[in-house]
CSV table of C-alpha atoms in Angstrom, one decimal:
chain,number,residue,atom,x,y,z
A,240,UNK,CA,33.2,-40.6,-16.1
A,241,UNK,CA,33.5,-37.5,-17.9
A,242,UNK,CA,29.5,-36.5,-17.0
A,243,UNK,CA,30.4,-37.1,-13.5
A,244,UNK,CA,33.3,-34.6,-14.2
A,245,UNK,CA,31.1,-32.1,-15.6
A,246,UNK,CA,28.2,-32.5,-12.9
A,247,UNK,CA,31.1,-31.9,-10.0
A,248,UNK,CA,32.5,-28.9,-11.8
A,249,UNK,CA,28.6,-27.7,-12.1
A,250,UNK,CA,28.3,-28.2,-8.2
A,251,UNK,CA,30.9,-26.1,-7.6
A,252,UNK,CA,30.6,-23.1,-10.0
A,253,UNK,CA,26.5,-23.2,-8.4
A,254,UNK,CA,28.6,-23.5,-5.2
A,255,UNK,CA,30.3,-20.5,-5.6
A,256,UNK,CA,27.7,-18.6,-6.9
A,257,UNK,CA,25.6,-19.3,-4.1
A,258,UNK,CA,28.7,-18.5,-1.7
A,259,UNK,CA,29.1,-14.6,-3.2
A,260,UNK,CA,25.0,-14.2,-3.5
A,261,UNK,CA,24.7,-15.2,0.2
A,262,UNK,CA,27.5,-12.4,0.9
A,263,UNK,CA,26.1,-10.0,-1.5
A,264,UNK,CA,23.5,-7.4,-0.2
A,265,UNK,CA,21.1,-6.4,-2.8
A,266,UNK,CA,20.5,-2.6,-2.6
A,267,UNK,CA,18.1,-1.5,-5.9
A,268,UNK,CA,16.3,1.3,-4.0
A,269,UNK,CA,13.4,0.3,-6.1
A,270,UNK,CA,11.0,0.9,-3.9
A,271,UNK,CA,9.3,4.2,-5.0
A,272,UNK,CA,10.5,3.7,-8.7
A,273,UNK,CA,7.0,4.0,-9.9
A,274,UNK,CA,5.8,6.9,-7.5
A,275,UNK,CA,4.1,9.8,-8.4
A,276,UNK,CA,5.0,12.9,-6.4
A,277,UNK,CA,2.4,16.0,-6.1
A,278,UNK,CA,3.3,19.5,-4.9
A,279,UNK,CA,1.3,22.0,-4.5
A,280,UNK,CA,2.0,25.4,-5.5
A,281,UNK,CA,2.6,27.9,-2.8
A,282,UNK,CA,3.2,31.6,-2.7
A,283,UNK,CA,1.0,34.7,-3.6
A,284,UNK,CA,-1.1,32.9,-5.6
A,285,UNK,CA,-0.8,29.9,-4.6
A,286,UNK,CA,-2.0,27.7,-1.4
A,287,UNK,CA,-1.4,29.2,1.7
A,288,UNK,CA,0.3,26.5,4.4
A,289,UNK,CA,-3.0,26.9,6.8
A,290,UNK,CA,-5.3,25.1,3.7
A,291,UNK,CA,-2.7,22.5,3.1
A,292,UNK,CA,-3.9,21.0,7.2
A,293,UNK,CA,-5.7,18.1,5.7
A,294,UNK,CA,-5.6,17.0,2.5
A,295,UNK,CA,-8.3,13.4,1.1
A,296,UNK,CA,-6.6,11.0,-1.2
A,297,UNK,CA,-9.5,8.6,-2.9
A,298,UNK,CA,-8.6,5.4,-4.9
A,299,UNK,CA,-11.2,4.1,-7.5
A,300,UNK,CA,-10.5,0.8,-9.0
A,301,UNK,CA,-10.9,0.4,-12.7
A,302,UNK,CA,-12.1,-2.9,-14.6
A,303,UNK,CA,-10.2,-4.5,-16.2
A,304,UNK,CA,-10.1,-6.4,-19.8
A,305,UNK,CA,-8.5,-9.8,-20.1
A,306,UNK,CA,-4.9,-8.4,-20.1
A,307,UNK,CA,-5.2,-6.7,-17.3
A,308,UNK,CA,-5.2,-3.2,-18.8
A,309,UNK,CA,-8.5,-0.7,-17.9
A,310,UNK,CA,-11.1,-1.2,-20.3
A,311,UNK,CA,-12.9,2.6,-19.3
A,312,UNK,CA,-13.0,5.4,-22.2
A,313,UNK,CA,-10.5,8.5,-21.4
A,314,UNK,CA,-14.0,10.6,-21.8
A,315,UNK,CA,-15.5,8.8,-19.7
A,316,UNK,CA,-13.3,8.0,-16.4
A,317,UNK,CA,-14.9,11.5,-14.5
A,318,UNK,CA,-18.3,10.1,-14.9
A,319,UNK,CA,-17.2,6.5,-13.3
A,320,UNK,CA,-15.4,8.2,-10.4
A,321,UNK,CA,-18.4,10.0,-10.0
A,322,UNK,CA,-20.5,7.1,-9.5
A,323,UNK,CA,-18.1,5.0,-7.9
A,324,UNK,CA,-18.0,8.2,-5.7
A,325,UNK,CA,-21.9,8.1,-4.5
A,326,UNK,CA,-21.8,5.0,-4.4
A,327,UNK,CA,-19.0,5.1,-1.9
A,328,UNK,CA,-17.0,2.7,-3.6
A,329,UNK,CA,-14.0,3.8,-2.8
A,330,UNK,CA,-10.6,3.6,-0.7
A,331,UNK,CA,-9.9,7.1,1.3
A,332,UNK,CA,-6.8,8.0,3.2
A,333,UNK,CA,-6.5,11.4,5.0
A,334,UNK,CA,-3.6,13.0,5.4
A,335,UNK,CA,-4.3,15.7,8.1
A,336,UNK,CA,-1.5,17.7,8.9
A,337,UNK,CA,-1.2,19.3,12.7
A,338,UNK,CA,-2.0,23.0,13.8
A,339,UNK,CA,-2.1,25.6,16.4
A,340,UNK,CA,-3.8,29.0,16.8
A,341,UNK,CA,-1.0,30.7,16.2
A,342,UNK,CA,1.5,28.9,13.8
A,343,UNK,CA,0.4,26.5,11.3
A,344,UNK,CA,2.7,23.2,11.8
A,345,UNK,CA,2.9,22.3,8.0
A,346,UNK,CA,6.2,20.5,7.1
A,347,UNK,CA,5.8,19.8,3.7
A,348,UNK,CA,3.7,20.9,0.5
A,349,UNK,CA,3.2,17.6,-1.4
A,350,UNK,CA,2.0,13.8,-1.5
A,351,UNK,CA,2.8,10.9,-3.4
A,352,UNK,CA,0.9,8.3,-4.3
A,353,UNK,CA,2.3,5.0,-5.2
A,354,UNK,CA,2.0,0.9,-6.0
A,355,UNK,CA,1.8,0.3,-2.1
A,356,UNK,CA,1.1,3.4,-0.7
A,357,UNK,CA,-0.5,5.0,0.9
A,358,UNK,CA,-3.0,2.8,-0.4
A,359,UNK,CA,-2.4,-1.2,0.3
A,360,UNK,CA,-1.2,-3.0,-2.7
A,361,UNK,CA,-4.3,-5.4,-3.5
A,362,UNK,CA,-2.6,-8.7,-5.2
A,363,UNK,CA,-0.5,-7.7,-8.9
A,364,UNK,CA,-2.5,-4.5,-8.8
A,365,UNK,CA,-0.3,-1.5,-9.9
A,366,UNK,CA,-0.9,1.9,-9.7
A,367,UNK,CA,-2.4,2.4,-13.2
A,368,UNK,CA,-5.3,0.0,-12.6
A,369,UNK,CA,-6.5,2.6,-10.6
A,370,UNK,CA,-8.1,6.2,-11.1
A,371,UNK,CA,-6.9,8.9,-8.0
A,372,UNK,CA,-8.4,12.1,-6.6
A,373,UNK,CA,-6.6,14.4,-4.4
A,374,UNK,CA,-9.1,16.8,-2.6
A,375,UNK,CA,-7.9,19.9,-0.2
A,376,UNK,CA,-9.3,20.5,2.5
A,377,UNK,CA,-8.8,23.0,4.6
A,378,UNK,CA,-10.1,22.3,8.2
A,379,UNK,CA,-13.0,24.3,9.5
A,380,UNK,CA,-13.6,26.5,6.5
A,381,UNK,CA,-15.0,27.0,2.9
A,382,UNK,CA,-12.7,24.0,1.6
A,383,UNK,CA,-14.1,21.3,4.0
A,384,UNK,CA,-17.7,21.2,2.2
A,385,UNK,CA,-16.7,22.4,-0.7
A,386,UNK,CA,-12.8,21.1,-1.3
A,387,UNK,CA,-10.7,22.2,-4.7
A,388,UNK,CA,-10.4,18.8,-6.1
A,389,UNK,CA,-8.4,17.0,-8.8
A,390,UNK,CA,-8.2,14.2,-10.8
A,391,UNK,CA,-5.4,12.0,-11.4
A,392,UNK,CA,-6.4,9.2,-14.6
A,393,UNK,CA,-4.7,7.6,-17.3
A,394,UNK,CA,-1.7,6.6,-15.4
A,395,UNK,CA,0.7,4.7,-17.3
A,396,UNK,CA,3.9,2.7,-15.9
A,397,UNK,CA,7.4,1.4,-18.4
A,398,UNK,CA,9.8,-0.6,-16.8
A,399,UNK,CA,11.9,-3.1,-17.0
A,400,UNK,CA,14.1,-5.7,-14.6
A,401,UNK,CA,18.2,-5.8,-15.1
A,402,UNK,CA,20.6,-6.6,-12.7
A,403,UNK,CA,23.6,-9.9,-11.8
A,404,UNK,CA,23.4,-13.2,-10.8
A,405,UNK,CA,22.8,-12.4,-7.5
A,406,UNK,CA,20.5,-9.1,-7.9
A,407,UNK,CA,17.6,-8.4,-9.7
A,408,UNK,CA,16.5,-5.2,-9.2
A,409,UNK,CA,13.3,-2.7,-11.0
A,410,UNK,CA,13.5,0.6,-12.6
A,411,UNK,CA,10.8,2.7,-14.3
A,412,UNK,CA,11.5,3.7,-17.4
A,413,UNK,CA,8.1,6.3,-17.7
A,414,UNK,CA,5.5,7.3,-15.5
A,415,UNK,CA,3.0,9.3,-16.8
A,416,UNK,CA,-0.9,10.4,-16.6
A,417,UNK,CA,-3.4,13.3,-17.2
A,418,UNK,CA,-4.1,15.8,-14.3
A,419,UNK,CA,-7.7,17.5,-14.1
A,420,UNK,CA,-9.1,20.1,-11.9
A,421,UNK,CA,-12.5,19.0,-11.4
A,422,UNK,CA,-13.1,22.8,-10.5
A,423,UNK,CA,-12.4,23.9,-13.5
A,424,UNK,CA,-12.8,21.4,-15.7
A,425,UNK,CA,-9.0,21.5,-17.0
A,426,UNK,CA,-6.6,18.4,-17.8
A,427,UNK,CA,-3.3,18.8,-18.5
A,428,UNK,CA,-0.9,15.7,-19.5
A,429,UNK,CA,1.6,15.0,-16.6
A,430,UNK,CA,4.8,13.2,-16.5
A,431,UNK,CA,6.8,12.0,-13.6
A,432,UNK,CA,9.4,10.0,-15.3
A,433,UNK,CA,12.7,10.5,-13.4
A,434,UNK,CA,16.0,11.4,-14.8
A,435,UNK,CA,18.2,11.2,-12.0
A,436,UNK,CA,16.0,13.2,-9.5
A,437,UNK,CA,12.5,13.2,-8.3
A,438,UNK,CA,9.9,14.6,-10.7
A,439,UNK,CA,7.2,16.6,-9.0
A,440,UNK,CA,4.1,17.4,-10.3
A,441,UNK,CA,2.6,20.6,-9.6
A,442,UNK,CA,-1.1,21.2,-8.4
A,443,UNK,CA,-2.0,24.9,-8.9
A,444,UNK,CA,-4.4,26.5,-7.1
C-alpha cells in the first residue's frame, strides 16, 4: 500500500511538472551563441563601401581524429586549404551586395559565420571542424581576379548547457581562432567570446 502511495504522489508531482513545462515558453536566444562576427574596417584607410559589393565565404572541412577534434598541424592548415582549394573541394557562399552607378547600396560592413550558417550544418559538425576563408571582392575591378583574402583557422568553441526543469538552454563560454591575411602573410590570434555584447572581429585592409 504505501508503494502505491508513493507511485500516485510520483504521478502527480510528473503531472505537474509536465502541466507548468507545457505552459512554459523556453526563450535561450541560443541560436548564434557560437557565432563569429567579421567587420571590416572602413574609413581612410580602410575599405571603401564600393569594394565591400561582393564578398566569397569558402568552408574547408578538416579530418578528424577519433574524438572528433581536427588532426591537421597549425603550420600546416594554409597548405591544406590550398589544395582543398584546387582541388575545388570546397563549400562557397557569396554574399553580393547591390549597387548603382551612382550610390553604392551597402548596408552593412561585416559577416558572420556560424554552426548553421551561412553554411548548412552537416550532422554534429560544429564550426571548429572547419577551416574559413573570407575573400573581397570587389565587382568588376582589380579585386575580382585578384581578391584580398583571409584566413580564419584554429577555431575553438567552450560551452556548456544550464537551465530548469522545463528549459535547457546553450551558452558559449569562448570562442576563439587565429586570423591571417593570406596577402600578407600575417596571423593574429582573434577572440570573439561575448561578454554581454557582440564581439566583432576586425578585418583591416
Amino acid at each position: 500500500m504505501a508503494g502505491l502511495f508513493r507511485l500516485i504522489a510520483f504521478l502527480g508531482v510528473a503531472g505537474a511538472l509536465a502541466g507548468c513545462c507545457a505552459n512554459n515558453v523556453c526563450d535561450c536566444n541560443d541560436a548564434r551563441a557560437d557565432a563569429f562576427y567579421f567587420k571590416f574596417a572602413t574609413g581612410t584607410s580602410g575599405f571603401a563601401p564600393a569594394e565591400l559589393d561582393t564578398v566569397v565565404l569558402k568552408r574547408y572541412t578538416l579530418r578528424l581524429d577519433a574524438k572528433g577534434v581536427p588532426n591537421i598541424k597549425s603550420d600546416s592548415l594554409t597548405i591544406y586549404a590550398d589544395l582543398l582549394d584546387k582541388a575545388g573541394t570546397f563549400d562557397q557562399v557569396n554574399v553580393v551586395r547591390s549597387t548603382t552607378t551612382t550610390k553604392p547600396l551597402v548596408t552593412t560592413d561585416s559577416v558572420f559565420i556560424n554552426n548553421n550558417a551561412p553554411f548548412t550544418q552537416a550532422g554534429p559538425r560544429k564550426l571548429d571542424t572547419y577551416l574559413y576563408r573570407i575573400e573581397v571582392r570587389q565587382a568588376g575591378k582589380l579585386l575580382r581576379d585578384s581578391p584580398r583574402r583571409y584566413q580564419v583557422d584554429s577555431l575553438a568553441l567552450t560551452g556548456e548547457f544550464y537551465g530548469t526543469g522545463c528549459c535547457t538552454c546553450y551558452r558559449n563560454l569562448s570562442k576563439t581562432g587565429r586570423l591571417t591575411n593570406l596577402s600578407t602573410g600575417s596571423a593574429k590570434p582573434i577572440s570573439a567570446t561575448e561578454t554581454g555584447r557582440v564581439a566583432p572581429v576586425l578585418i583591416k585592409k
